[in-house]
Structure formats: structure tokens, C-alpha cells
PDB file of C-alpha atoms in Angstrom:
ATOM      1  CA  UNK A   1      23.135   4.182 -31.688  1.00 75.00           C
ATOM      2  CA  UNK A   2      20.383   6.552 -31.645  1.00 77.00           C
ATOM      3  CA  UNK A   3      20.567   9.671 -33.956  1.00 89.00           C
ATOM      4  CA  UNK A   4      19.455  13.401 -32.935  1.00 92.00           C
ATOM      5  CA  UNK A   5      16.037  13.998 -33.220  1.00 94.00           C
ATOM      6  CA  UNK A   6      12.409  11.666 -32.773  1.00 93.00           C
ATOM      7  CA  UNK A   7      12.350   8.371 -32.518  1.00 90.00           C
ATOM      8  CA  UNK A   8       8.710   6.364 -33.278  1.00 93.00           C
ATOM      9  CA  UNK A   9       7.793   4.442 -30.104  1.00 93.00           C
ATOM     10  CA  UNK A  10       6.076   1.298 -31.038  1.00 93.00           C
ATOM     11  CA  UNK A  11       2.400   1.202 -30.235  1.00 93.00           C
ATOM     12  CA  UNK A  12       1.609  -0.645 -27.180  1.00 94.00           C
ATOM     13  CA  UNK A  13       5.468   0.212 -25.565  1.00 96.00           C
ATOM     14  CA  UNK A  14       6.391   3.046 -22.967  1.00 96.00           C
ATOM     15  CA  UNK A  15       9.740   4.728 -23.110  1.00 95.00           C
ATOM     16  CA  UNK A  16      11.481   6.903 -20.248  1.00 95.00           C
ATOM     17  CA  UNK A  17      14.104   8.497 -19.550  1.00 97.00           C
ATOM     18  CA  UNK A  18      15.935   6.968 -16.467  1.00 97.00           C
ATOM     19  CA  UNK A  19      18.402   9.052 -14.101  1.00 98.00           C
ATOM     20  CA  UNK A  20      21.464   7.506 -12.778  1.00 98.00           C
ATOM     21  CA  UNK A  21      22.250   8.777  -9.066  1.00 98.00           C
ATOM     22  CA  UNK A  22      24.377   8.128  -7.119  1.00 98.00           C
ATOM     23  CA  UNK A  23      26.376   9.382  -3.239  1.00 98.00           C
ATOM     24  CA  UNK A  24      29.791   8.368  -3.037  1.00 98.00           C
ATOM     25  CA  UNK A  25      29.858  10.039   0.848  1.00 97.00           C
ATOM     26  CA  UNK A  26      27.296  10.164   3.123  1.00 96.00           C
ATOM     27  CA  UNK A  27      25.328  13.447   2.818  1.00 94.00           C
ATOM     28  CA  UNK A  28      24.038  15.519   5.344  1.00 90.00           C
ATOM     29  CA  UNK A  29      20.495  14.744   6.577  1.00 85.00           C
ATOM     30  CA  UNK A  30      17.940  18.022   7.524  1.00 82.00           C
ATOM     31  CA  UNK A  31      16.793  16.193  10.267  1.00 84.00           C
ATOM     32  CA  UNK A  32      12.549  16.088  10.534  1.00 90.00           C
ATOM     33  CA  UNK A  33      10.442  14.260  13.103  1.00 91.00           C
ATOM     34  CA  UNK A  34       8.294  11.275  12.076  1.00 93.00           C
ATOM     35  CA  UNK A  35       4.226  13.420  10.727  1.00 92.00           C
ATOM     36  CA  UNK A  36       1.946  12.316  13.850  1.00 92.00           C
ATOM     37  CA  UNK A  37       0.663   9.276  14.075  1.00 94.00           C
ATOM     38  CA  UNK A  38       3.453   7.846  11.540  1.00 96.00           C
ATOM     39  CA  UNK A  39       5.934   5.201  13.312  1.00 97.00           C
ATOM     40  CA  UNK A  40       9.138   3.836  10.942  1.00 97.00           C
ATOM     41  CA  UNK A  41       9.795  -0.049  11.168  1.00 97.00           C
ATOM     42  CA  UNK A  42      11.848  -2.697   9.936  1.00 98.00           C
ATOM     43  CA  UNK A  43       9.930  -5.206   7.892  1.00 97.00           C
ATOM     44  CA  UNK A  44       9.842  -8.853   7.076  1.00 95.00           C
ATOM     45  CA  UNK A  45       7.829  -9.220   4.549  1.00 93.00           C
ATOM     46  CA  UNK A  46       5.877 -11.832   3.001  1.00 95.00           C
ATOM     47  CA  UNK A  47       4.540 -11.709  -0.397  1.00 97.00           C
ATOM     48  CA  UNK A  48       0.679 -10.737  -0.088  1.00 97.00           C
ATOM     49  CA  UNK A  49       2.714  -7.426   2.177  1.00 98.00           C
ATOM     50  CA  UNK A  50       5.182  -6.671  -0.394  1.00 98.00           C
ATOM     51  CA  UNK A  51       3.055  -6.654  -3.506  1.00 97.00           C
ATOM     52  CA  UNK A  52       0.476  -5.041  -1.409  1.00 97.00           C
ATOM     53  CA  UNK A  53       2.283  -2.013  -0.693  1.00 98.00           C
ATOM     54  CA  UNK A  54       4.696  -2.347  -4.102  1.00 97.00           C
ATOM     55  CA  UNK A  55       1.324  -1.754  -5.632  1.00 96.00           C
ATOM     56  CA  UNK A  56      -0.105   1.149  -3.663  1.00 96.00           C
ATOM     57  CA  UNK A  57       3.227   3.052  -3.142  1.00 97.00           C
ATOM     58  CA  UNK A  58       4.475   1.840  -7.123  1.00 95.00           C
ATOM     59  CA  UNK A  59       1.026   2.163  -9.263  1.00 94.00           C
ATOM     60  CA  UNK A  60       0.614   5.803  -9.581  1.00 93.00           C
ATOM     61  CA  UNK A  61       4.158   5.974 -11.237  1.00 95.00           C
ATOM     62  CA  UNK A  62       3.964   3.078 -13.487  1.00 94.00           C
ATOM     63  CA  UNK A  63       6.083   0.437 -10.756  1.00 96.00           C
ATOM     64  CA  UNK A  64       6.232  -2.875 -12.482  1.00 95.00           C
ATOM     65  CA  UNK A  65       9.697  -4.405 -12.494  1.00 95.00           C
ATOM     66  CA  UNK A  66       8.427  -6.442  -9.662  1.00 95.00           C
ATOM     67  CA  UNK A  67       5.439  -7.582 -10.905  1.00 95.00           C
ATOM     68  CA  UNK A  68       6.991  -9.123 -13.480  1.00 95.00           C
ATOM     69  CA  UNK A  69       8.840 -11.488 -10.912  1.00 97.00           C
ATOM     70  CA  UNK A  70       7.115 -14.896 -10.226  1.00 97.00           C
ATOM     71  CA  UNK A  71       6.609 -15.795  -6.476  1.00 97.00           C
ATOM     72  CA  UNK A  72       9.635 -17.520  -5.897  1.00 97.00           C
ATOM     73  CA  UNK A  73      12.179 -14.930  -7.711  1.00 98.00           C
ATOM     74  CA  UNK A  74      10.441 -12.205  -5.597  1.00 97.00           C
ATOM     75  CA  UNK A  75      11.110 -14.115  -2.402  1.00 97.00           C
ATOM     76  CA  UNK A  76      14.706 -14.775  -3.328  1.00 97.00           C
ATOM     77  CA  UNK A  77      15.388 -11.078  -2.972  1.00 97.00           C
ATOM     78  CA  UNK A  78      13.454 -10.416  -0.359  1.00 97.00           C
ATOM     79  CA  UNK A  79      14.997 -13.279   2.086  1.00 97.00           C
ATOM     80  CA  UNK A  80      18.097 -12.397   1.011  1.00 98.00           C
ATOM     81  CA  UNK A  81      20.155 -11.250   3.957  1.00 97.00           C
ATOM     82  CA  UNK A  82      21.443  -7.959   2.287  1.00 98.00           C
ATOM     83  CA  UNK A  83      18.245  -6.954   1.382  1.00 98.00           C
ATOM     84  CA  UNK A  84      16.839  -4.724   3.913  1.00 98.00           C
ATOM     85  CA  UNK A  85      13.031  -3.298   3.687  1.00 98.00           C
ATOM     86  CA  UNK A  86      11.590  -0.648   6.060  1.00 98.00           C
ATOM     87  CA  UNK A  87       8.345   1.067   6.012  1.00 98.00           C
ATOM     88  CA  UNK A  88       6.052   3.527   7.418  1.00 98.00           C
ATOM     89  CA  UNK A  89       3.007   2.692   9.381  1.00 97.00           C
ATOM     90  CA  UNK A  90      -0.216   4.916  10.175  1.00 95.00           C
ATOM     91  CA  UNK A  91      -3.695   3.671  11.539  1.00 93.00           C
ATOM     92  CA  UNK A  92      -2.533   0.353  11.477  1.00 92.00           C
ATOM     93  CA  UNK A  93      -1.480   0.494   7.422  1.00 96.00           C
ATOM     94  CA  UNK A  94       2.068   0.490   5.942  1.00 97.00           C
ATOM     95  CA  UNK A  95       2.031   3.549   3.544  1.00 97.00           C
ATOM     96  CA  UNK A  96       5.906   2.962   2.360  1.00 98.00           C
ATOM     97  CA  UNK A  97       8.037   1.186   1.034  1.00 98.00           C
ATOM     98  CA  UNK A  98      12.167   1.589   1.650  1.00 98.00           C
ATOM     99  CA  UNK A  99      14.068  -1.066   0.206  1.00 98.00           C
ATOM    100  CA  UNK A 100      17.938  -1.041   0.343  1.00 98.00           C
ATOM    101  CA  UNK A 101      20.195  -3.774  -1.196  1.00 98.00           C
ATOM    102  CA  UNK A 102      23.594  -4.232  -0.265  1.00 98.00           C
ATOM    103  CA  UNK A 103      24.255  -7.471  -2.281  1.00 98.00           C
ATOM    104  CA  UNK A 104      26.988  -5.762  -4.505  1.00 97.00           C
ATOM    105  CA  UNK A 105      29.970  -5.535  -2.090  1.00 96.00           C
ATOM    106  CA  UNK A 106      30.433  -1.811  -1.049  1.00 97.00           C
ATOM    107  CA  UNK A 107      27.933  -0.552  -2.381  1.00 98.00           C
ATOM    108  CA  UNK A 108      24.056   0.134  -1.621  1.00 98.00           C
ATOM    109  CA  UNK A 109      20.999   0.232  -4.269  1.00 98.00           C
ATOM    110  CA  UNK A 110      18.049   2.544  -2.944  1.00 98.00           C
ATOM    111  CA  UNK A 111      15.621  -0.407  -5.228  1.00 98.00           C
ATOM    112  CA  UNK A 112      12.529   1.446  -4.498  1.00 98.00           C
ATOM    113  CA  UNK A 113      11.609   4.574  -2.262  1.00 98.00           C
ATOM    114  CA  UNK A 114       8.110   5.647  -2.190  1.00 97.00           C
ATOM    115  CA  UNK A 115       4.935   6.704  -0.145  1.00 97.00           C
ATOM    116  CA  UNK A 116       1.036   5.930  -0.839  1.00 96.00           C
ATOM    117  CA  UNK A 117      -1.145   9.063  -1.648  1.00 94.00           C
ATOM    118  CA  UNK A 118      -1.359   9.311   2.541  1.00 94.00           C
ATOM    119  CA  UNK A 119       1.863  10.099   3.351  1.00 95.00           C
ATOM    120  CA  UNK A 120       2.694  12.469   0.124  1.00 92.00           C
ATOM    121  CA  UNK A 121       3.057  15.819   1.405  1.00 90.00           C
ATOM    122  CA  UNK A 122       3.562  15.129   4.999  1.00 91.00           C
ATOM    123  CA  UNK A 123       7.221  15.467   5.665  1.00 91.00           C
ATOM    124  CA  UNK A 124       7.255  11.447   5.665  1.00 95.00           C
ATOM    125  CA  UNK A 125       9.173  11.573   2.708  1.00 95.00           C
ATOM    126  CA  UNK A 126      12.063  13.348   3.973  1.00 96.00           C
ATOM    127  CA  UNK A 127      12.331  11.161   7.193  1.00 96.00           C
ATOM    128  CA  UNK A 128      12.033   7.955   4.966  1.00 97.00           C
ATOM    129  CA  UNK A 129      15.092   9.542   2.996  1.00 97.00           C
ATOM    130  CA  UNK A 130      17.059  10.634   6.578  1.00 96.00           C
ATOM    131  CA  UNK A 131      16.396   6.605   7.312  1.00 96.00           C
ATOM    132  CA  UNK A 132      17.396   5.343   3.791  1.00 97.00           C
ATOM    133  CA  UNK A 133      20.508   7.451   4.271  1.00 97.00           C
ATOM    134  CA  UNK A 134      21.741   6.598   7.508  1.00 96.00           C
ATOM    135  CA  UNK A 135      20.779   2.685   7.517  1.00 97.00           C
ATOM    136  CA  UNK A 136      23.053   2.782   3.844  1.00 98.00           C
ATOM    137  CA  UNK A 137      25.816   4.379   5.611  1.00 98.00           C
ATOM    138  CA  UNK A 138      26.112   1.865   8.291  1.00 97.00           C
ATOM    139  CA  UNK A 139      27.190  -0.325   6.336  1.00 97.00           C
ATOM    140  CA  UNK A 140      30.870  -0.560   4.839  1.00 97.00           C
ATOM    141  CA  UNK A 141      30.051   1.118   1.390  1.00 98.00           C
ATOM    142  CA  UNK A 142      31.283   3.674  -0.593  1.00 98.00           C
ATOM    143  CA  UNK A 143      28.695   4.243  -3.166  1.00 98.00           C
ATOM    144  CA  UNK A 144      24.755   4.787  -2.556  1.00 98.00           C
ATOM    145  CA  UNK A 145      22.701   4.981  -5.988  1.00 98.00           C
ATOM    146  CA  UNK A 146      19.541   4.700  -7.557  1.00 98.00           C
ATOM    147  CA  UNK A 147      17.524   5.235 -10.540  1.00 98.00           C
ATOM    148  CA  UNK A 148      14.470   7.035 -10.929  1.00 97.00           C
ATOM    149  CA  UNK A 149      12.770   7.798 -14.729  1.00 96.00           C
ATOM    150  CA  UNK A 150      10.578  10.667 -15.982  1.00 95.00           C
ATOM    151  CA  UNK A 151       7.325   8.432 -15.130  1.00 94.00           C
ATOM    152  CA  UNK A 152       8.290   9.147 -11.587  1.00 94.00           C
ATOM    153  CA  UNK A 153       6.608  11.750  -9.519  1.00 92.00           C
ATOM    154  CA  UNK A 154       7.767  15.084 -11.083  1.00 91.00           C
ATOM    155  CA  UNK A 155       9.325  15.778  -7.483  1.00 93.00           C
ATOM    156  CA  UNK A 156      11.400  13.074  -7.205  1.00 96.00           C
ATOM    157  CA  UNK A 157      14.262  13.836  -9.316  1.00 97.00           C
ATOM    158  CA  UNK A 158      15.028  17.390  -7.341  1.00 97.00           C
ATOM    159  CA  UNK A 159      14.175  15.672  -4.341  1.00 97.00           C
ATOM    160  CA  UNK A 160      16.669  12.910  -4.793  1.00 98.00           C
ATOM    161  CA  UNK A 161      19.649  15.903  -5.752  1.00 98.00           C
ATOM    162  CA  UNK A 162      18.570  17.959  -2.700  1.00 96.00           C
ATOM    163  CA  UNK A 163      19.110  14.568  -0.282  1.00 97.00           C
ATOM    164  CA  UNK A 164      22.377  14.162  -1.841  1.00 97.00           C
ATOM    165  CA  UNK A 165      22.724  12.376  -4.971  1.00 98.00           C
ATOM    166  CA  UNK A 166      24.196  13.264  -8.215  1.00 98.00           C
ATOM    167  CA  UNK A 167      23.106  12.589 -11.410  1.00 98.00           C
ATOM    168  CA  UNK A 168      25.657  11.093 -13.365  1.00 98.00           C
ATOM    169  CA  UNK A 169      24.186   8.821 -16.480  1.00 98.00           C
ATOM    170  CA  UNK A 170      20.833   8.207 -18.124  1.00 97.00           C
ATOM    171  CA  UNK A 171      19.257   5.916 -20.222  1.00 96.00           C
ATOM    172  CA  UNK A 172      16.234   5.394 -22.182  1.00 94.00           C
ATOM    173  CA  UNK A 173      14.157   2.519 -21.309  1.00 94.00           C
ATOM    174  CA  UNK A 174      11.741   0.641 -23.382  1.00 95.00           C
ATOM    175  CA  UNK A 175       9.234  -1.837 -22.694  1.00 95.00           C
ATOM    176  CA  UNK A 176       5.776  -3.542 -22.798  1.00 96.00           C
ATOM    177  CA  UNK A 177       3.193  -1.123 -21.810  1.00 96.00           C
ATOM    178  CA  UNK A 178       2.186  -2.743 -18.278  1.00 96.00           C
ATOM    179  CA  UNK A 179      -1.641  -1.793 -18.397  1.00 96.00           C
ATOM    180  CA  UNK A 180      -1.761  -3.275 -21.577  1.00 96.00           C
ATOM    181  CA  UNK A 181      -0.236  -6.891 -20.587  1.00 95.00           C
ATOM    182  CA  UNK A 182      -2.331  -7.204 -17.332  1.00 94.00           C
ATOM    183  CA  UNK A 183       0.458  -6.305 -14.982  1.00 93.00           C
ATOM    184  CA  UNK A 184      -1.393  -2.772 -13.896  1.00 94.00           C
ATOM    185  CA  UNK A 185      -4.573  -1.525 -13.976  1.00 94.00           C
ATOM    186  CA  UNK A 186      -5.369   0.559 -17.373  1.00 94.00           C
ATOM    187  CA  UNK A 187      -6.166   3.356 -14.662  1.00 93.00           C
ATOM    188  CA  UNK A 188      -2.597   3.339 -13.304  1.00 93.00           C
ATOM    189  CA  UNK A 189       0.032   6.241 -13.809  1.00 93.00           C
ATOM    190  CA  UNK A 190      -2.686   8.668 -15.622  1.00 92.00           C
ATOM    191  CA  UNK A 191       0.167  11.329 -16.240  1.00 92.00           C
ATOM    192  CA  UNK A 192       1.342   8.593 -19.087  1.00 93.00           C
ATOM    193  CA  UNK A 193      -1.059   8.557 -22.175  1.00 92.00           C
ATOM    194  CA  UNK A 194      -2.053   4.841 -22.882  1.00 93.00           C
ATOM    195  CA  UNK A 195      -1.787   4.297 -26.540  1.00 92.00           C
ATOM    196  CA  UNK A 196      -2.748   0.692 -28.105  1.00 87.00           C
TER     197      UNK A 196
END
């Protein structure tokens, strides 16, 4: 059990904090059009898609759970049949990355939510959420959560409240700096110091 005060992070780790949410009704949506230009899809993807946009949406926040994931554990969740991914598309590109999974009966995970740089600030966000939200609720659940930690976008957390979750647990989480094993870039998520 950890004690009150600092606690030495070994060099070469990251710790974060990670946020618990979770909607046990579904909450009301403030309903936004799609930006211009931006269409929302169902996709099927296939690896070289999925770690494409995992890595564009997920770098700039330190997204590596995934990565970790050999080719053939990856593609077991995503042709799993209650594993749903969505995404939205402008100038030809996918620039999101909704993924739900329903594979604990009555429940829904939001496993990753995010934009690229070209959809931040457009109001994509919020339709992405209004999406999320509505394509959980379809389904026979009664819970909706997610997690989110403090190397996420400093946005997110509020964001996340204001669509309709609560907070209810956190956790600290611990593990191999990613830059430094090869998994991202040393130039990904520059709001986290990298320390050898």
C-alpha cells in the first residue's frame, strides 16, 4: 500500500494517474452537426488502418496499450463481433478513432476515443461522443465506462464529466516508458518529460 507523500519513479518508467468513469443511464446528448466536410462511418478495419490511425489519434497522448499487442492478438479484438469501431473521415483520411466493446455482458467499454490534430477543435469531438453515446445505448447495457489518465489531453477529463460520466475510482499506473522501448517515437507526448 502506498503511504502519503512522494514516491521515486524508476528511471526509464512513466506513472499516471488513471480516472475511472463510468454512465449507468444514458445521458443526454447536446446535439451538433458533423464540422464540414467531416462524414462519420462504421469501420472494418484491417491492421495497417487500425495502427495507422491508433498512432495518429493515440501518439500525442502517450497511446500504447495496443502497440504492445502482436498482429494476431490485435485482430482477435478487432474481429470480434462485440467490438464495434467507427471513425471520422475528411479529404479522403480517417482522423478518429471510436472504439466500443460490448464483450462484458451489459455493459460497454469506450476502449479508445480520440481525434488527430485535424479534427481537435472542430466540434468533431462532441459528435464522435453524441455517436459513442447513442451506438452504447442501443445495446442492452446498463453501464458505459472508460478510463482516461493525466497523460491525456488536459480536456478530456472535463469533457468526459460534461458528456455524462462520473468519476468514480482511480489508479496509478506504471510502466515501461514507450519511447524508450521502441514502441513510440522519442518525439511523442512532449507534455511528458522523457527521463532515461
Amino acid at each position: 500500500m502506498l503511504t502519503d507523500g512522494y514516491h521515486d519513479v524508476p528511471d526509464g518508467k512513466v506513472a499516471m494517474v488513471v480516472t475511472q468513469l463510468e454512465m449507468k443511464s444514458q445521458a443526454a446528448r447536446r446535439d451538433v452537426a458533423l464540422p464540414q466536410g467531416v462524414t462519420f462511418r462504421k469501420a472494418t478495419p484491417d491492421l495497417a488502418w487500425y495502427r495507422d490511425v491508433y498512432a495518429r489519434v493515440g501518439s500525442p497522448w502517450m497511446w500504447f496499450g495496443r502497440r504492445r499487442l502482436d498482429d494476431a492478438a490485435l485482430m482477435e479484438i478487432l474481429n470480434d463481433p462485440e467490438v464495434a469501431v467507427f471513425t471520422l473521415s475528411r479529404d479522403g483520411q480517417d482522423e478518429a478513432l471510436l472504439e466500443l466493446d460490448f464483450r462484458q455482458p451489459g455493459a460497454c467499454e469506450l476502449a479508445h476515443f480520440g481525434l488527430t490534430p485535424k479534427l481537435i477543435g472542430s466540434g468533431a469531438g462532441r459528435y464522435l461522443m453524441n455517436q459513442a453515446i447513442g451506438q452504447a445505448w442501443a445495446a442492452p447495457i446498463t453501464r458505459f465506462h472508460l478510463n482516461t489518465c493525466t497523460f491525456d489531453s488536459p480536456q478530456a477529463l472535463d469533457f468526459y464529466i460534461r458528456s455524462g460520466f462520473t468519476p468514480y475510482h482511480r489508479k496509478i499506473e506504471l510502466a515501461d516508458d514507450p519511447r524508450l522501448t521502441g514502441l513510440l517515437p522519442e518525439d511523442a507526448a512532449p507534455h511528458v518529460p522523457l527521463i532515461r
